[in-house]
XYZ file of N, CA and C in Angstrom:
585
model
N -8.990 -17.775 5.015
C -9.263 -18.379 3.399
C -8.856 -18.497 1.894
N -9.755 -19.107 1.932
C -9.044 -19.831 0.177
C -9.381 -19.085 -1.437
N -8.473 -18.448 -1.502
C -8.913 -17.411 -3.350
C -10.314 -17.891 -3.399
N -10.906 -17.103 -3.987
C -12.428 -17.711 -5.223
C -13.227 -17.798 -4.275
N -12.899 -17.919 -2.647
C -13.692 -18.588 -2.309
C -14.253 -18.106 -0.410
N -15.456 -17.444 -0.549
C -16.060 -17.140 0.830
C -16.109 -15.270 -0.122
N -14.809 -15.108 1.115
C -14.295 -13.331 1.926
C -13.924 -12.807 0.122
N -12.616 -14.358 0.476
C -12.374 -13.601 -0.700
C -12.413 -13.746 -1.996
N -14.023 -14.235 -2.598
C -14.710 -13.746 -3.712
C -14.585 -13.180 -4.062
N -14.910 -11.953 -3.995
C -15.366 -10.241 -4.541
C -13.379 -9.482 -4.178
N -12.678 -9.949 -4.744
C -11.457 -9.215 -5.524
C -10.791 -9.561 -6.200
N -11.489 -9.447 -6.993
C -11.217 -10.036 -8.508
C -10.010 -8.461 -9.099
N -9.481 -8.263 -9.730
C -8.958 -8.237 -10.363
C -9.828 -7.097 -11.526
N -10.020 -6.002 -12.309
C -11.166 -5.739 -13.311
C -10.492 -6.654 -14.433
N -11.603 -7.457 -15.481
C -12.086 -7.737 -16.634
C -11.649 -7.646 -17.562
N -12.250 -6.256 -17.367
C -11.784 -5.059 -18.282
C -12.315 -4.166 -18.294
N -10.954 -3.436 -18.901
C -9.998 -2.152 -18.679
C -10.688 -0.911 -18.487
N -11.977 -0.865 -19.173
C -13.231 -0.201 -20.378
C -13.729 0.861 -18.681
N -14.112 -0.108 -18.603
C -15.557 -0.095 -16.762
C -14.325 0.305 -15.903
N -13.233 -0.122 -15.533
C -12.464 -0.099 -14.779
C -11.892 1.730 -15.002
N -11.149 2.639 -16.052
C -11.388 4.055 -16.932
C -12.965 4.152 -16.192
N -14.130 3.990 -16.603
C -14.875 4.165 -15.790
C -15.450 4.807 -14.108
N -14.967 3.960 -13.837
C -14.642 4.109 -12.081
C -14.724 4.701 -11.504
N -13.459 4.975 -12.183
C -11.881 6.280 -11.287
C -12.389 7.227 -11.686
N -12.732 7.257 -12.844
C -12.917 8.535 -13.458
C -14.496 9.248 -12.390
N -15.237 7.673 -12.373
C -16.592 8.622 -11.377
C -16.359 9.272 -10.241
N -15.379 8.415 -9.750
C -15.235 8.170 -8.248
C -14.313 9.851 -8.068
N -13.470 9.540 -8.447
C -12.654 10.474 -9.034
C -13.253 12.309 -8.936
N -13.381 12.032 -9.881
C -14.463 13.379 -10.119
C -16.053 13.600 -9.205
N -16.788 13.064 -8.770
C -17.488 12.615 -7.908
C -16.767 13.649 -6.685
N -15.437 12.771 -5.786
C -15.070 13.774 -4.560
C -14.167 14.606 -4.926
N -13.848 15.203 -6.059
C -13.173 16.207 -6.630
C -12.977 17.342 -5.168
N -12.013 17.062 -4.320
C -11.935 18.461 -3.630
C -12.283 17.774 -1.886
N -13.154 16.631 -1.898
C -13.062 15.834 -1.221
C -12.463 15.489 -0.953
N -11.757 14.465 -1.570
C -10.669 13.396 -1.544
C -10.672 13.891 -3.341
N -8.988 13.755 -2.658
C -7.900 14.174 -3.363
C -6.556 13.113 -4.075
N -6.612 11.800 -2.702
C -5.362 11.011 -3.250
C -5.899 10.003 -3.196
N -5.945 8.515 -4.017
C -6.421 7.567 -4.127
C -5.112 6.655 -4.561
N -5.689 6.103 -3.610
C -4.336 4.362 -3.692
C -5.363 3.868 -4.059
N -4.115 2.940 -6.324
C -4.857 1.871 -6.499
C -4.592 0.783 -6.227
N -5.658 0.635 -5.406
C -5.600 -1.702 -4.633
C -4.978 -1.318 -3.675
N -6.075 -2.062 -2.474
C -5.163 -3.267 -1.658
C -4.516 -4.099 -1.484
N -2.665 -4.174 -1.177
C -1.985 -5.084 -1.613
C -2.148 -6.462 -2.610
N -2.199 -5.751 -3.218
C -2.026 -6.706 -4.456
C -1.117 -7.979 -4.618
N -0.622 -7.223 -3.867
C 1.066 -8.364 -3.631
C 0.120 -9.176 -2.961
N 0.161 -9.253 -2.156
C -0.644 -9.894 -0.988
C -0.304 -11.743 -1.390
N -0.201 -12.765 -0.942
C 0.084 -13.954 -0.791
C 0.760 -14.445 -2.659
N 1.811 -13.813 -3.008
C 1.967 -13.510 -4.557
C 2.279 -15.182 -4.700
N 1.382 -14.960 -6.366
C 0.997 -16.964 -6.710
C -0.667 -16.934 -6.228
N -1.063 -16.427 -5.786
C -2.322 -16.594 -4.528
C -3.049 -15.122 -5.212
N -2.922 -14.022 -4.817
C -3.179 -13.030 -5.170
C -5.265 -13.207 -4.661
N -5.016 -13.518 -3.175
C -6.344 -13.186 -2.933
C -6.668 -11.241 -2.791
N -6.004 -10.658 -3.023
C -6.746 -9.341 -3.161
C -7.058 -8.614 -4.894
N -6.345 -9.389 -5.255
C -5.928 -9.351 -6.672
C -6.170 -10.609 -7.683
N -7.469 -10.919 -7.042
C -7.181 -12.602 -8.177
C -7.026 -12.445 -9.631
N -6.654 -13.290 -10.447
C -7.052 -13.085 -12.216
C -5.917 -11.900 -12.167
N -4.309 -11.386 -10.965
C -3.866 -10.128 -11.553
C -2.465 -10.415 -12.243
N -1.604 -9.757 -11.756
C -0.653 -9.860 -11.922
C 1.058 -8.579 -12.496
N 1.251 -8.623 -12.059
C 2.483 -7.624 -12.325
C 1.574 -6.560 -12.744
N 1.880 -6.647 -14.941
C 1.575 -5.958 -16.189
C -0.022 -6.365 -15.740
N -0.665 -6.794 -15.183
C -1.964 -6.479 -15.004
C -2.153 -4.728 -13.898
N -1.278 -4.766 -13.181
C -1.651 -3.759 -11.656
C -1.146 -2.779 -12.715
N 0.412 -2.697 -13.615
C 0.449 -1.298 -14.413
C -0.373 -1.041 -15.463
N -1.176 -2.112 -15.391
C -2.421 -2.197 -17.187
C -3.887 -0.850 -15.957
N -3.607 -1.507 -14.826
C -5.134 -0.370 -14.111
C -4.512 0.471 -13.197
N -2.837 1.215 -13.388
C -2.441 2.298 -12.229
C -2.554 3.526 -14.014
N -1.697 2.156 -14.657
C -2.053 3.539 -16.128
C -3.546 4.070 -16.616
N -4.294 3.584 -16.297
C -5.250 3.659 -16.347
C -6.109 4.046 -15.749
N -5.587 4.055 -13.841
C -6.451 5.454 -13.208
C -5.872 6.999 -13.124
N -4.457 6.585 -13.203
C -3.609 7.364 -14.019
C -4.061 8.572 -14.002
N -4.563 8.745 -15.768
C -4.919 8.716 -16.943
C -6.548 9.497 -16.726
N -7.665 8.836 -15.812
C -8.604 9.567 -15.585
C -8.904 10.203 -14.918
N -8.018 9.622 -13.190
C -7.962 10.414 -12.836
C -7.880 12.268 -12.628
N -6.585 12.237 -13.843
C -5.726 13.423 -13.054
C -6.990 14.258 -14.544
N -7.385 13.810 -15.315
C -8.458 14.251 -16.080
C -9.645 14.614 -15.447
N -9.897 13.807 -14.139
C -11.761 13.621 -13.308
C -11.020 15.271 -12.588
N -9.889 15.171 -12.450
C -9.033 16.583 -11.059
C -7.543 16.502 -11.305
N -7.691 17.561 -12.224
C -6.182 17.519 -12.143
C -5.502 17.496 -10.786
N -6.389 18.191 -9.322
C -5.510 17.409 -8.042
C -5.122 16.384 -7.470
N -5.805 15.724 -8.496
C -5.336 13.836 -8.248
C -4.352 13.141 -7.787
N -4.145 13.019 -6.552
C -2.301 12.603 -6.308
C -3.479 11.133 -6.526
N -2.439 9.991 -7.272
C -2.183 8.526 -7.638
C -0.743 8.200 -6.239
N -1.066 7.374 -5.359
C -0.681 6.987 -4.575
C -0.442 4.921 -5.246
N 0.686 5.182 -5.283
C 0.581 3.295 -6.977
C 1.494 2.397 -5.738
N 1.899 0.737 -6.745
C 2.570 0.427 -6.133
C 2.487 -1.075 -4.710
N 1.792 0.399 -4.212
C 1.677 -0.354 -2.635
C 2.038 -2.591 -2.659
N 3.299 -2.367 -1.988
C 4.527 -3.108 -1.954
C 4.210 -3.167 -0.268
N 4.893 -5.057 -0.610
C 5.321 -5.425 0.969
C 6.676 -6.091 0.952
N 6.500 -6.965 -0.465
C 7.545 -7.754 -1.203
C 8.430 -6.906 -2.359
N 9.436 -7.575 -2.243
C 10.147 -6.501 -3.071
C 9.927 -7.711 -4.047
N 10.110 -8.877 -4.901
C 9.540 -8.784 -6.196
C 7.952 -8.535 -6.845
N 6.851 -7.961 -5.125
C 6.104 -7.474 -6.206
C 6.682 -5.698 -6.796
N 7.149 -4.982 -6.191
C 7.894 -3.258 -6.428
C 8.613 -3.594 -7.496
N 10.066 -4.288 -7.056
C 10.535 -4.506 -8.263
C 9.912 -4.987 -10.544
N 8.960 -5.807 -10.043
C 8.313 -6.421 -11.280
C 7.070 -5.555 -11.742
N 6.311 -5.259 -10.922
C 5.580 -4.021 -11.296
C 6.528 -2.158 -12.076
N 7.370 -1.828 -10.927
C 8.347 -0.630 -12.112
C 8.550 -1.709 -13.443
N 9.097 -2.597 -13.360
C 10.044 -3.616 -14.134
C 8.838 -3.152 -15.679
N 7.566 -3.965 -15.493
C 6.707 -3.469 -16.303
C 6.192 -2.135 -17.006
N 6.016 -1.007 -16.214
C 6.331 0.339 -16.632
C 5.163 1.397 -16.240
N 5.183 0.530 -14.947
C 4.536 2.003 -13.689
C 4.930 3.408 -13.378
N 6.131 3.273 -13.488
C 6.795 4.221 -13.298
C 6.125 5.366 -12.955
N 5.999 5.827 -14.577
C 5.343 7.546 -14.836
C 3.569 7.117 -14.049
N 3.275 6.162 -13.658
C 1.788 6.554 -13.628
C 1.289 6.481 -11.979
N 2.130 6.948 -10.875
C 1.811 7.439 -9.790
C 2.809 8.804 -8.952
N 1.294 9.500 -7.748
C 3.317 10.333 -7.516
C 3.801 10.248 -6.224
N 3.186 9.013 -5.814
C 3.156 8.334 -3.790
C 3.806 7.222 -4.161
N 4.946 6.062 -4.019
C 4.708 4.420 -3.503
C 4.544 4.583 -1.895
N 3.351 3.895 -2.724
C 2.520 3.641 -1.205
C 3.256 1.419 -0.734
N 3.239 1.917 0.598
C 3.891 0.417 1.267
C 3.264 -0.066 2.680
N 3.700 -1.226 3.158
C 2.828 -1.659 3.798
C 4.110 -2.143 4.845
N 4.514 -1.999 6.088
C 4.903 -2.455 6.561
C 4.412 -2.770 8.516
N 4.511 -4.306 9.019
C 4.299 -4.172 9.927
C 6.017 -5.209 10.534
N 5.903 -4.431 11.356
C 7.278 -5.204 12.005
C 7.526 -4.886 13.268
N 8.265 -5.858 14.494
C 7.842 -5.536 15.965
C 9.535 -5.395 16.311
N 10.001 -4.809 14.858
C 12.138 -4.247 16.043
C 11.811 -2.841 16.430
N 12.363 -2.558 17.459
C 12.518 -1.415 18.148
C 12.856 -0.534 17.477
N 12.025 0.297 17.393
C 11.737 1.200 15.874
C 12.025 3.219 16.403
N 11.932 3.452 15.800
C 13.623 4.901 16.089
C 15.182 5.141 16.839
N 15.199 4.214 15.660
C 17.637 4.530 15.774
C 17.619 3.749 15.319
N 18.983 4.940 13.972
C 19.953 4.978 13.350
C 19.293 3.663 12.216
N 19.193 3.430 11.077
C 19.216 2.815 10.587
C 18.403 1.339 10.648
N 17.152 1.762 11.401
C 15.917 0.579 12.095
C 15.553 0.181 9.927
N 14.966 -0.683 10.815
C 13.472 -1.476 9.609
C 13.248 -0.764 8.816
N 13.025 0.577 9.411
C 12.263 1.406 8.674
C 12.509 2.568 7.415
N 13.673 2.981 8.273
C 14.743 2.711 7.417
C 15.633 2.642 6.543
N 15.901 1.156 6.328
C 15.678 0.668 5.774
C 15.159 -0.128 4.628
N 13.801 -0.163 4.513
C 12.837 -0.528 3.830
C 12.782 1.249 3.506
N 13.158 2.657 3.473
C 12.678 3.234 2.653
C 13.602 3.693 1.814
N 15.131 3.036 2.749
C 15.849 2.954 1.776
C 16.273 2.717 0.202
N 14.964 1.666 0.605
C 15.495 -0.013 -0.207
C 14.067 0.885 -1.349
N 13.047 1.706 -1.197
C 11.539 1.610 -1.981
C 12.352 2.823 -2.848
N 13.438 3.544 -2.334
C 13.922 4.844 -3.083
C 15.195 4.313 -3.792
N 15.562 3.841 -3.962
C 16.208 3.011 -4.634
C 15.798 1.836 -6.138
N 15.496 1.730 -5.264
C 14.621 0.624 -6.867
C 14.091 1.279 -7.473
N 13.225 2.344 -6.683
C 12.844 3.570 -7.757
C 13.751 4.278 -8.738
N 15.295 4.635 -8.171
C 15.791 5.483 -8.682
C 16.688 4.812 -10.304
N 16.282 3.427 -10.050
C 16.152 3.324 -11.493
C 15.726 3.492 -12.921
N 13.976 3.270 -12.190
C 13.450 4.438 -13.627
C 13.063 5.474 -13.349
N 13.595 6.527 -12.667
C 13.508 7.739 -12.621
C 13.525 8.125 -11.269
N 13.600 9.809 -11.035
C 13.880 10.311 -9.804
C 13.259 9.631 -8.540
N 13.335 9.292 -7.467
C 12.564 8.724 -6.573
C 10.969 8.890 -5.855
N 10.469 9.152 -5.713
C 8.992 9.666 -5.631
C 8.572 9.310 -4.781
N 8.051 10.808 -3.570
C 8.238 9.869 -1.876
C 7.059 9.212 -1.722
N 7.169 8.329 -0.781
C 6.788 7.357 0.465
C 5.611 7.707 1.202
N 4.916 6.430 0.964
C 3.900 6.682 2.411
C 2.856 5.404 2.549
N 3.968 4.814 3.880
C 3.560 4.261 4.596
C 1.667 4.188 5.124
N 0.800 3.303 4.264
C -0.112 3.578 4.167
C -1.083 1.965 5.229
N 0.114 1.260 5.556
C -0.657 0.863 6.640
C 0.594 -0.040 7.161
N -0.355 0.098 8.900
C 1.018 -0.784 9.118
C 0.657 -0.709 10.817
N 2.244 -1.288 11.081
C 2.259 -0.953 12.624
C 3.099 -1.883 13.600
N 3.597 -2.220 14.608
C 4.540 -3.489 15.135
C 3.512 -4.357 15.803
N 3.335 -5.100 15.003
C 2.534 -5.908 16.255
C 2.552 -6.995 14.876
N 3.186 -7.652 15.390
C 2.808 -9.111 14.600
C 2.843 -10.360 15.627
N 1.489 -10.649 16.466
C 1.368 -11.563 17.032
C 0.526 -12.300 16.805
N -0.259 -12.261 17.685
C -1.448 -13.643 16.784
C -1.912 -13.199 15.672
N -2.526 -12.218 15.468
C -3.153 -11.152 15.027
C -2.240 -10.605 13.250
N -1.712 -11.162 13.408
C -0.474 -11.615 12.624
C -0.605 -9.414 12.528
N -0.021 -8.509 12.275
C -0.399 -7.899 12.147
C -1.893 -6.737 11.876
N -2.876 -6.406 13.398
C -3.765 -6.347 13.296
C -3.491 -5.497 13.655
N -3.695 -3.685 13.148
C -3.688 -2.531 14.303
C -4.368 -2.552 15.543
N -4.508 -3.300 16.010
C -5.111 -3.463 16.287
C -5.703 -4.550 18.216
N -3.847 -5.271 17.451
C -3.591 -6.359 18.000
C -3.396 -6.060 19.529
N -2.660 -4.451 19.668
C -1.952 -4.760 21.352
C -2.690 -4.082 22.148
N -4.339 -3.999 21.814
C -5.220 -3.532 21.970
C -5.347 -5.363 23.188
N -5.577 -5.537 22.791
C -5.729 -7.073 23.458
C -4.425 -7.113 24.392
N -4.637 -6.669 25.903
C -3.773 -8.012 27.243
C -3.320 -9.106 26.433
N -4.669 -11.059 26.133
C -4.275 -11.322 25.366
C -3.123 -11.491 25.214
N -3.386 -11.038 23.976
C -2.605 -11.475 22.563
C -1.274 -10.588 23.096
N -0.437 -9.615 23.347
C 0.554 -8.565 23.536
C 1.144 -8.115 24.282
N -0.318 -8.335 25.963
C 0.342 -7.013 27.148
C -0.582 -6.541 27.194
N -0.187 -5.025 28.213
C -0.905 -4.501 27.863
C -0.765 -3.239 27.480
N -1.526 -2.078 27.265
C -1.762 -0.798 26.224
C -0.029 -0.669 26.531
N -0.095 -0.131 27.394
C 1.362 1.308 27.561
C 1.891 0.419 26.410
N 2.795 -0.724 26.510
C 3.728 -1.056 25.367
C 2.885 -0.856 24.008
N 2.540 -1.116 23.505
C 1.186 -0.944 22.133
C 2.131 0.714 22.076
N 1.143 1.176 22.879
C 1.473 2.748 22.659
C 3.030 3.414 22.302
N 4.102 2.693 23.435
C 5.501 3.038 23.549
C 5.524 2.528 21.505
N 5.096 1.301 21.316
C 5.659 0.399 19.946
C 5.433 1.781 18.519
N 3.767 2.021 19.584
C 3.597 2.869 17.696
C 4.204 4.182 18.608
N 4.345 4.514 19.229
C 5.088 6.870 19.648
C 6.426 5.915 18.234
N 7.113 4.785 18.760
C 8.666 4.748 18.243
C 8.426 4.640 16.703
N 7.126 4.222 16.241
C 6.961 4.006 14.795
C 6.633 5.145 14.631
N 5.993 6.125 14.549
C 6.157 6.965 13.946
C 7.218 7.959 13.700
N 7.621 7.884 15.204
C 8.971 8.474 14.323
C 9.612 8.198 13.989
N 10.307 6.519 13.719
C 10.813 6.111 13.063
C 10.218 6.468 11.784
N 9.043 6.462 10.737
C 8.819 7.483 9.491
C 9.261 8.294 8.933
N 8.924 9.249 11.037
C 9.844 10.552 10.108
C 10.816 11.055 9.895
N 11.407 9.942 10.461
C 13.231 9.757 10.763
C 13.755 9.906 8.895
N 12.970 8.505 8.851
C 12.980 7.846 7.746
C 13.073 8.704 6.498
N 11.969 10.011 6.792
C 11.784 11.220 5.255
C 10.064 10.227 4.459
N 9.625 9.590 5.506
C 8.291 8.642 4.790
C 7.518 9.953 5.169
N 6.773 10.316 3.721
C 5.919 10.928 3.709
C 4.957 11.587 5.021
N 4.346 9.896 5.181
C 2.933 9.652 5.517
C 2.740 8.983 6.315
N 2.374 8.314 7.254
C 2.066 6.763 7.415
C 0.418 7.425 8.388
């Protein structure tokens, strides 16, 4: 798909920060005690340059929206946890943190699809966790990490959670089940808070 057309036409960054503030305040207030964890934006970094999920956005705009969401959410529900950054590409987390995002999230989120054989010392998950703690340490005490989307599947669907379930794509379910178990173990071993 092309940014701005069809399915992709609905993913624009809010043009009015006050509208965004109101949205966050209403949603977080309404669901307080039912939903207390809020991730600010899905894959704002996707295809850096085109920002398919964050059209008209950039790291500075994301930082502004994260800061506003943090303030409104905490006021509407003091128990709210703001899950932010949602990174994959290093240039995204570096730019967002450089723009001033560090104070405005409680947990740093990232996505990772990787077909490596996980649950080994210094595997790809451990490497990425260490990288994200290091980049945060330049701005303050590293915050917990959460892998909010991921899997070992990088076949024809390039990262679909379910691609392992279609034998035509990646073989039988046993391989997928083994890979997912290894990835969960890798996440636990790396000290990542949630997957």
